[in-house]
């Protein structure tokens, strides 16, 4: 089953494949909250509202891989959180 982000207002943000997006746009792991937010801020394919939601929902910690970010954001995949 395809992974999805839940709880975001913008349907586009919820419909992306988040792990693929993180792997494409952020390749240095581990990554801190600050690094991920800086990367997100520079993306043109998300609105200011999407970026604000990302920053508000992502817990401030260091992540070892894209999957940890997805879990922290509340991704649903295959019925598991």
Coordinates of N, CA, C and O in Angstrom, one line a residue:
X1 N 0.8 -1.2 0.0 CA 0.0 0.0 0.0 C 0.9 1.3 0.0 O 1.9 1.3 0.6
X2 N 0.4 2.3 -0.7 CA 1.1 3.5 -0.7 C 1.0 4.3 0.6 O 0.0 4.3 1.2
X3 N 2.1 4.9 1.0 CA 2.2 5.6 2.2 C 1.5 7.0 2.0 O 1.4 7.5 0.9
X4 N 0.8 7.5 3.1 CA 0.2 8.8 3.0 C 0.4 9.5 4.3 O 0.6 8.9 5.4
X5 N 0.4 10.8 4.2 CA 0.5 11.6 5.4 C -0.9 11.9 5.8 O -1.8 12.2 5.0
X6 N -1.2 11.9 7.1 CA -2.6 12.2 7.5 C -2.5 13.4 8.4 O -1.5 13.8 9.0
X7 N -3.6 14.1 8.5 CA -3.7 15.2 9.4 C -3.3 16.6 8.8 O -3.3 17.6 9.5
X8 N -2.9 16.6 7.5 CA -2.5 17.9 6.9 C -3.7 18.4 6.2 O -4.5 17.7 5.6
X9 N -3.9 19.7 6.2 CA -5.0 20.4 5.6 C -5.0 20.3 4.1 O -6.0 20.1 3.4
X10 N -3.8 20.5 3.5 CA -3.7 20.6 2.0 C -3.7 19.1 1.4 O -2.8 18.4 1.7
X11 N -4.7 18.8 0.6 CA -4.7 17.5 0.0 C -3.4 17.1 -0.8 O -3.0 16.0 -0.9
X12 N -2.8 18.1 -1.5 CA -1.6 17.9 -2.2 C -0.5 17.3 -1.3 O 0.2 16.4 -1.6
X13 N -0.3 18.0 -0.1 CA 0.7 17.6 0.8 C 0.4 16.1 1.3 O 1.3 15.4 1.5
X14 N -0.8 15.8 1.5 CA -1.2 14.5 2.0 C -1.0 13.4 0.9 O -0.9 12.2 1.2
X15 N -1.1 13.8 -0.4 CA -1.0 12.8 -1.5 C 0.4 12.5 -2.0 O 0.6 11.6 -2.7
X16 N 1.4 13.3 -1.6 CA 2.7 13.0 -2.0 C 3.3 11.7 -1.4 O 2.7 11.2 -0.4
X17 N 4.3 11.2 -2.0 CA 5.0 10.0 -1.4 C 6.1 10.6 -0.5 O 7.2 10.9 -1.0
X18 N 5.9 10.8 0.8 CA 6.8 11.6 1.6 C 8.2 11.0 1.7 O 9.2 11.8 1.7
X19 N 8.4 9.7 1.7 CA 9.7 9.1 1.8 C 10.5 9.4 0.6 O 11.6 9.8 0.6
X20 N 9.9 9.3 -0.6 CA 10.5 9.6 -1.9 C 10.9 11.0 -1.9 O 12.0 11.4 -2.3
X21 N 10.0 11.9 -1.5 CA 10.3 13.3 -1.5 C 11.5 13.7 -0.6 O 12.4 14.4 -1.0
X22 N 11.5 13.1 0.6 CA 12.6 13.4 1.6 C 13.9 12.8 1.0 O 15.0 13.4 1.1
X23 N 13.9 11.7 0.4 CA 15.1 11.1 -0.2 C 15.6 11.9 -1.3 O 16.8 12.0 -1.5
X24 N 14.7 12.5 -2.1 CA 15.1 13.3 -3.3 C 15.7 14.6 -2.8 O 16.7 15.1 -3.4
X25 N 15.0 15.3 -1.9 CA 15.4 16.6 -1.5 C 16.3 16.7 -0.3 O 16.9 17.8 -0.1
X26 N 16.4 15.7 0.4 CA 17.3 15.7 1.6 C 18.1 14.4 1.6 O 17.5 13.4 1.9
X27 N 19.4 14.5 1.4 CA 20.2 13.3 1.3 C 21.2 13.1 2.4 O 21.9 12.1 2.5
X28 N 21.3 14.1 3.3 CA 22.3 14.0 4.4 C 21.6 13.5 5.7 O 20.7 14.2 6.2
X29 N 21.9 12.3 6.1 CA 21.3 11.8 7.3 C 22.4 11.4 8.3 O 23.4 10.9 7.8
X30 N 22.3 11.5 9.6 CA 21.1 12.0 10.3 C 20.9 13.5 10.0 O 21.8 14.2 9.5
X31 N 19.7 14.0 10.2 CA 19.3 15.4 10.0 C 18.6 15.9 11.2 O 17.7 15.2 11.8
X32 N 18.9 17.1 11.5 CA 18.2 17.8 12.7 C 16.9 18.4 12.2 O 16.7 18.7 11.0
X33 N 16.1 18.7 13.1 CA 14.8 19.5 12.8 C 15.2 20.8 12.0 O 14.6 21.1 11.0
X34 N 16.2 21.5 12.5 CA 16.6 22.7 11.9 C 17.0 22.5 10.4 O 16.7 23.3 9.5
X35 N 17.8 21.5 10.1 CA 18.2 21.2 8.8 C 17.0 20.8 7.9 O 16.9 21.3 6.7
X36 N 16.1 20.1 8.4 CA 14.9 19.7 7.6 C 14.0 20.9 7.4 O 13.5 21.0 6.3
X37 N 13.8 21.7 8.4 CA 13.0 22.9 8.2 C 13.7 23.9 7.2 O 13.0 24.4 6.3
X38 N 15.0 24.0 7.2 CA 15.7 24.9 6.3 C 15.5 24.3 4.8 O 15.3 25.1 3.9
X39 N 15.6 23.0 4.7 CA 15.4 22.4 3.4 C 14.0 22.6 2.9 O 13.7 23.0 1.8
X40 N 13.0 22.4 3.8 CA 11.6 22.6 3.4 C 11.3 24.0 3.0 O 10.6 24.3 2.1
X41 N 11.9 25.0 3.7 CA 11.7 26.4 3.4 C 12.1 26.7 2.0 O 11.5 27.6 1.4
X42 N 13.1 26.1 1.5 CA 13.6 26.4 0.2 C 12.9 25.7 -0.9 O 13.1 25.9 -2.1
X43 N 11.9 24.8 -0.6 CA 11.2 24.1 -1.7 C 10.1 24.9 -2.3 O 9.4 25.6 -1.6
X44 N 10.0 24.9 -3.6 CA 9.0 25.7 -4.3 C 7.7 24.9 -4.6 O 6.7 25.5 -4.9
X45 N 7.8 23.6 -4.4 CA 6.6 22.8 -4.7 C 5.6 22.7 -3.6 O 4.6 21.9 -3.6
X46 N 5.8 23.4 -2.5 CA 4.9 23.4 -1.4 C 4.5 24.9 -1.0 O 5.4 25.7 -1.1
X47 N 3.3 25.1 -0.6 CA 2.8 26.4 -0.3 C 3.4 26.8 1.1 O 3.9 26.0 1.8
X48 N 3.2 28.1 1.4 CA 3.6 28.6 2.7 C 2.9 27.9 3.8 O 3.4 27.6 4.9
X49 N 1.6 27.6 3.5 CA 0.8 26.9 4.5 C 1.3 25.5 4.7 O 1.4 25.0 5.9
X50 N 1.7 24.8 3.7 CA 2.2 23.4 3.8 C 3.5 23.4 4.6 O 3.7 22.6 5.5
X51 N 4.3 24.4 4.4 CA 5.6 24.5 5.1 C 5.4 24.8 6.6 O 6.0 24.2 7.4
X52 N 4.4 25.7 6.8 CA 4.1 26.0 8.2 C 3.6 24.8 9.0 O 4.0 24.5 10.1
X53 N 2.7 24.0 8.3 CA 2.2 22.8 8.9 C 3.3 21.8 9.2 O 3.4 21.2 10.2
X54 N 4.2 21.6 8.2 CA 5.4 20.7 8.4 C 6.2 21.1 9.6 O 6.5 20.3 10.5
X55 N 6.5 22.4 9.7 CA 7.3 22.9 10.9 C 6.5 22.7 12.2 O 7.2 22.4 13.2
X56 N 5.2 22.9 12.2 CA 4.5 22.7 13.4 C 4.3 21.3 13.9 O 4.3 21.0 15.0
X57 N 4.2 20.4 12.9 CA 3.9 19.0 13.2 C 5.2 18.2 13.5 O 5.1 17.2 14.2
X58 N 6.3 18.6 12.9 CA 7.5 17.8 13.1 C 8.2 18.1 14.4 O 8.5 19.2 14.7
X59 N 8.3 17.1 15.3 CA 9.0 17.2 16.6 C 10.4 17.7 16.4 O 11.1 17.2 15.5
X60 N 10.9 18.5 17.3 CA 12.2 19.1 17.2 C 13.2 18.0 17.8 O 13.4 17.9 19.0
X61 N 13.8 17.3 16.9 CA 14.8 16.3 17.3 C 15.7 15.9 16.1 O 15.5 16.5 15.0
X62 N 16.6 15.0 16.2 CA 17.4 14.6 15.1 C 16.8 13.3 14.6 O 16.4 12.4 15.3
X63 N 16.8 13.2 13.2 CA 16.2 12.0 12.6 C 17.3 11.3 11.8 O 18.2 11.9 11.2
X64 N 17.3 9.9 11.9 CA 18.4 9.1 11.3 C 18.1 8.8 9.8 O 19.0 8.4 9.1
X65 N 16.9 8.9 9.4 CA 16.5 8.5 8.0 C 15.1 9.1 7.7 O 14.4 9.6 8.6
X66 N 14.7 9.1 6.4 CA 13.4 9.7 6.0 C 12.2 9.0 6.7 O 11.2 9.6 7.1
X67 N 12.4 7.7 6.9 CA 11.3 6.9 7.6 C 10.9 7.5 9.0 O 9.8 7.5 9.4
X68 N 12.0 7.9 9.7 CA 11.7 8.4 11.1 C 11.0 9.8 11.0 O 10.1 10.0 11.8
X69 N 11.2 10.5 9.9 CA 10.5 11.8 9.7 C 9.0 11.5 9.4 O 8.1 12.1 10.0
X70 N 8.8 10.5 8.6 CA 7.5 10.2 8.2 C 6.7 9.7 9.4 O 5.5 10.1 9.6
X71 N 7.3 8.8 10.2 CA 6.6 8.3 11.4 C 6.3 9.5 12.3 O 5.2 9.6 12.9
X72 N 7.2 10.4 12.5 CA 7.0 11.6 13.4 C 5.9 12.4 12.9 O 5.1 13.0 13.7
X73 N 5.7 12.5 11.6 CA 4.6 13.3 11.0 C 3.2 12.6 11.0 O 2.2 13.2 10.6
X74 N 3.2 11.3 11.4 CA 2.0 10.6 11.4 C 1.6 9.9 10.1 O 0.4 9.9 9.7
X75 N 2.6 9.4 9.4 CA 2.3 8.7 8.2 C 1.6 7.4 8.5 O 1.9 6.6 9.4
X76 N 0.6 7.1 7.6 CA -0.1 5.8 7.7 C 0.4 5.0 6.5 O 0.3 5.5 5.4
X77 N 0.8 3.8 6.7 CA 1.2 2.9 5.6 C 0.9 1.5 5.9 O 1.3 1.0 7.0
X78 N 0.1 0.8 5.1 CA -0.2 -0.5 5.4 C -1.0 -0.7 6.7 O -0.8 -1.8 7.3
X79 N -1.7 0.3 7.1 CA -2.5 0.1 8.4 C -1.6 0.3 9.6 O -2.1 0.1 10.7
X80 N -0.4 0.7 9.5 CA 0.5 0.9 10.6 C 0.9 2.3 10.7 O 1.0 3.0 9.8
X81 N 1.2 2.7 11.9 CA 1.7 4.1 12.1 C 3.2 4.1 12.3 O 3.8 3.2 12.7

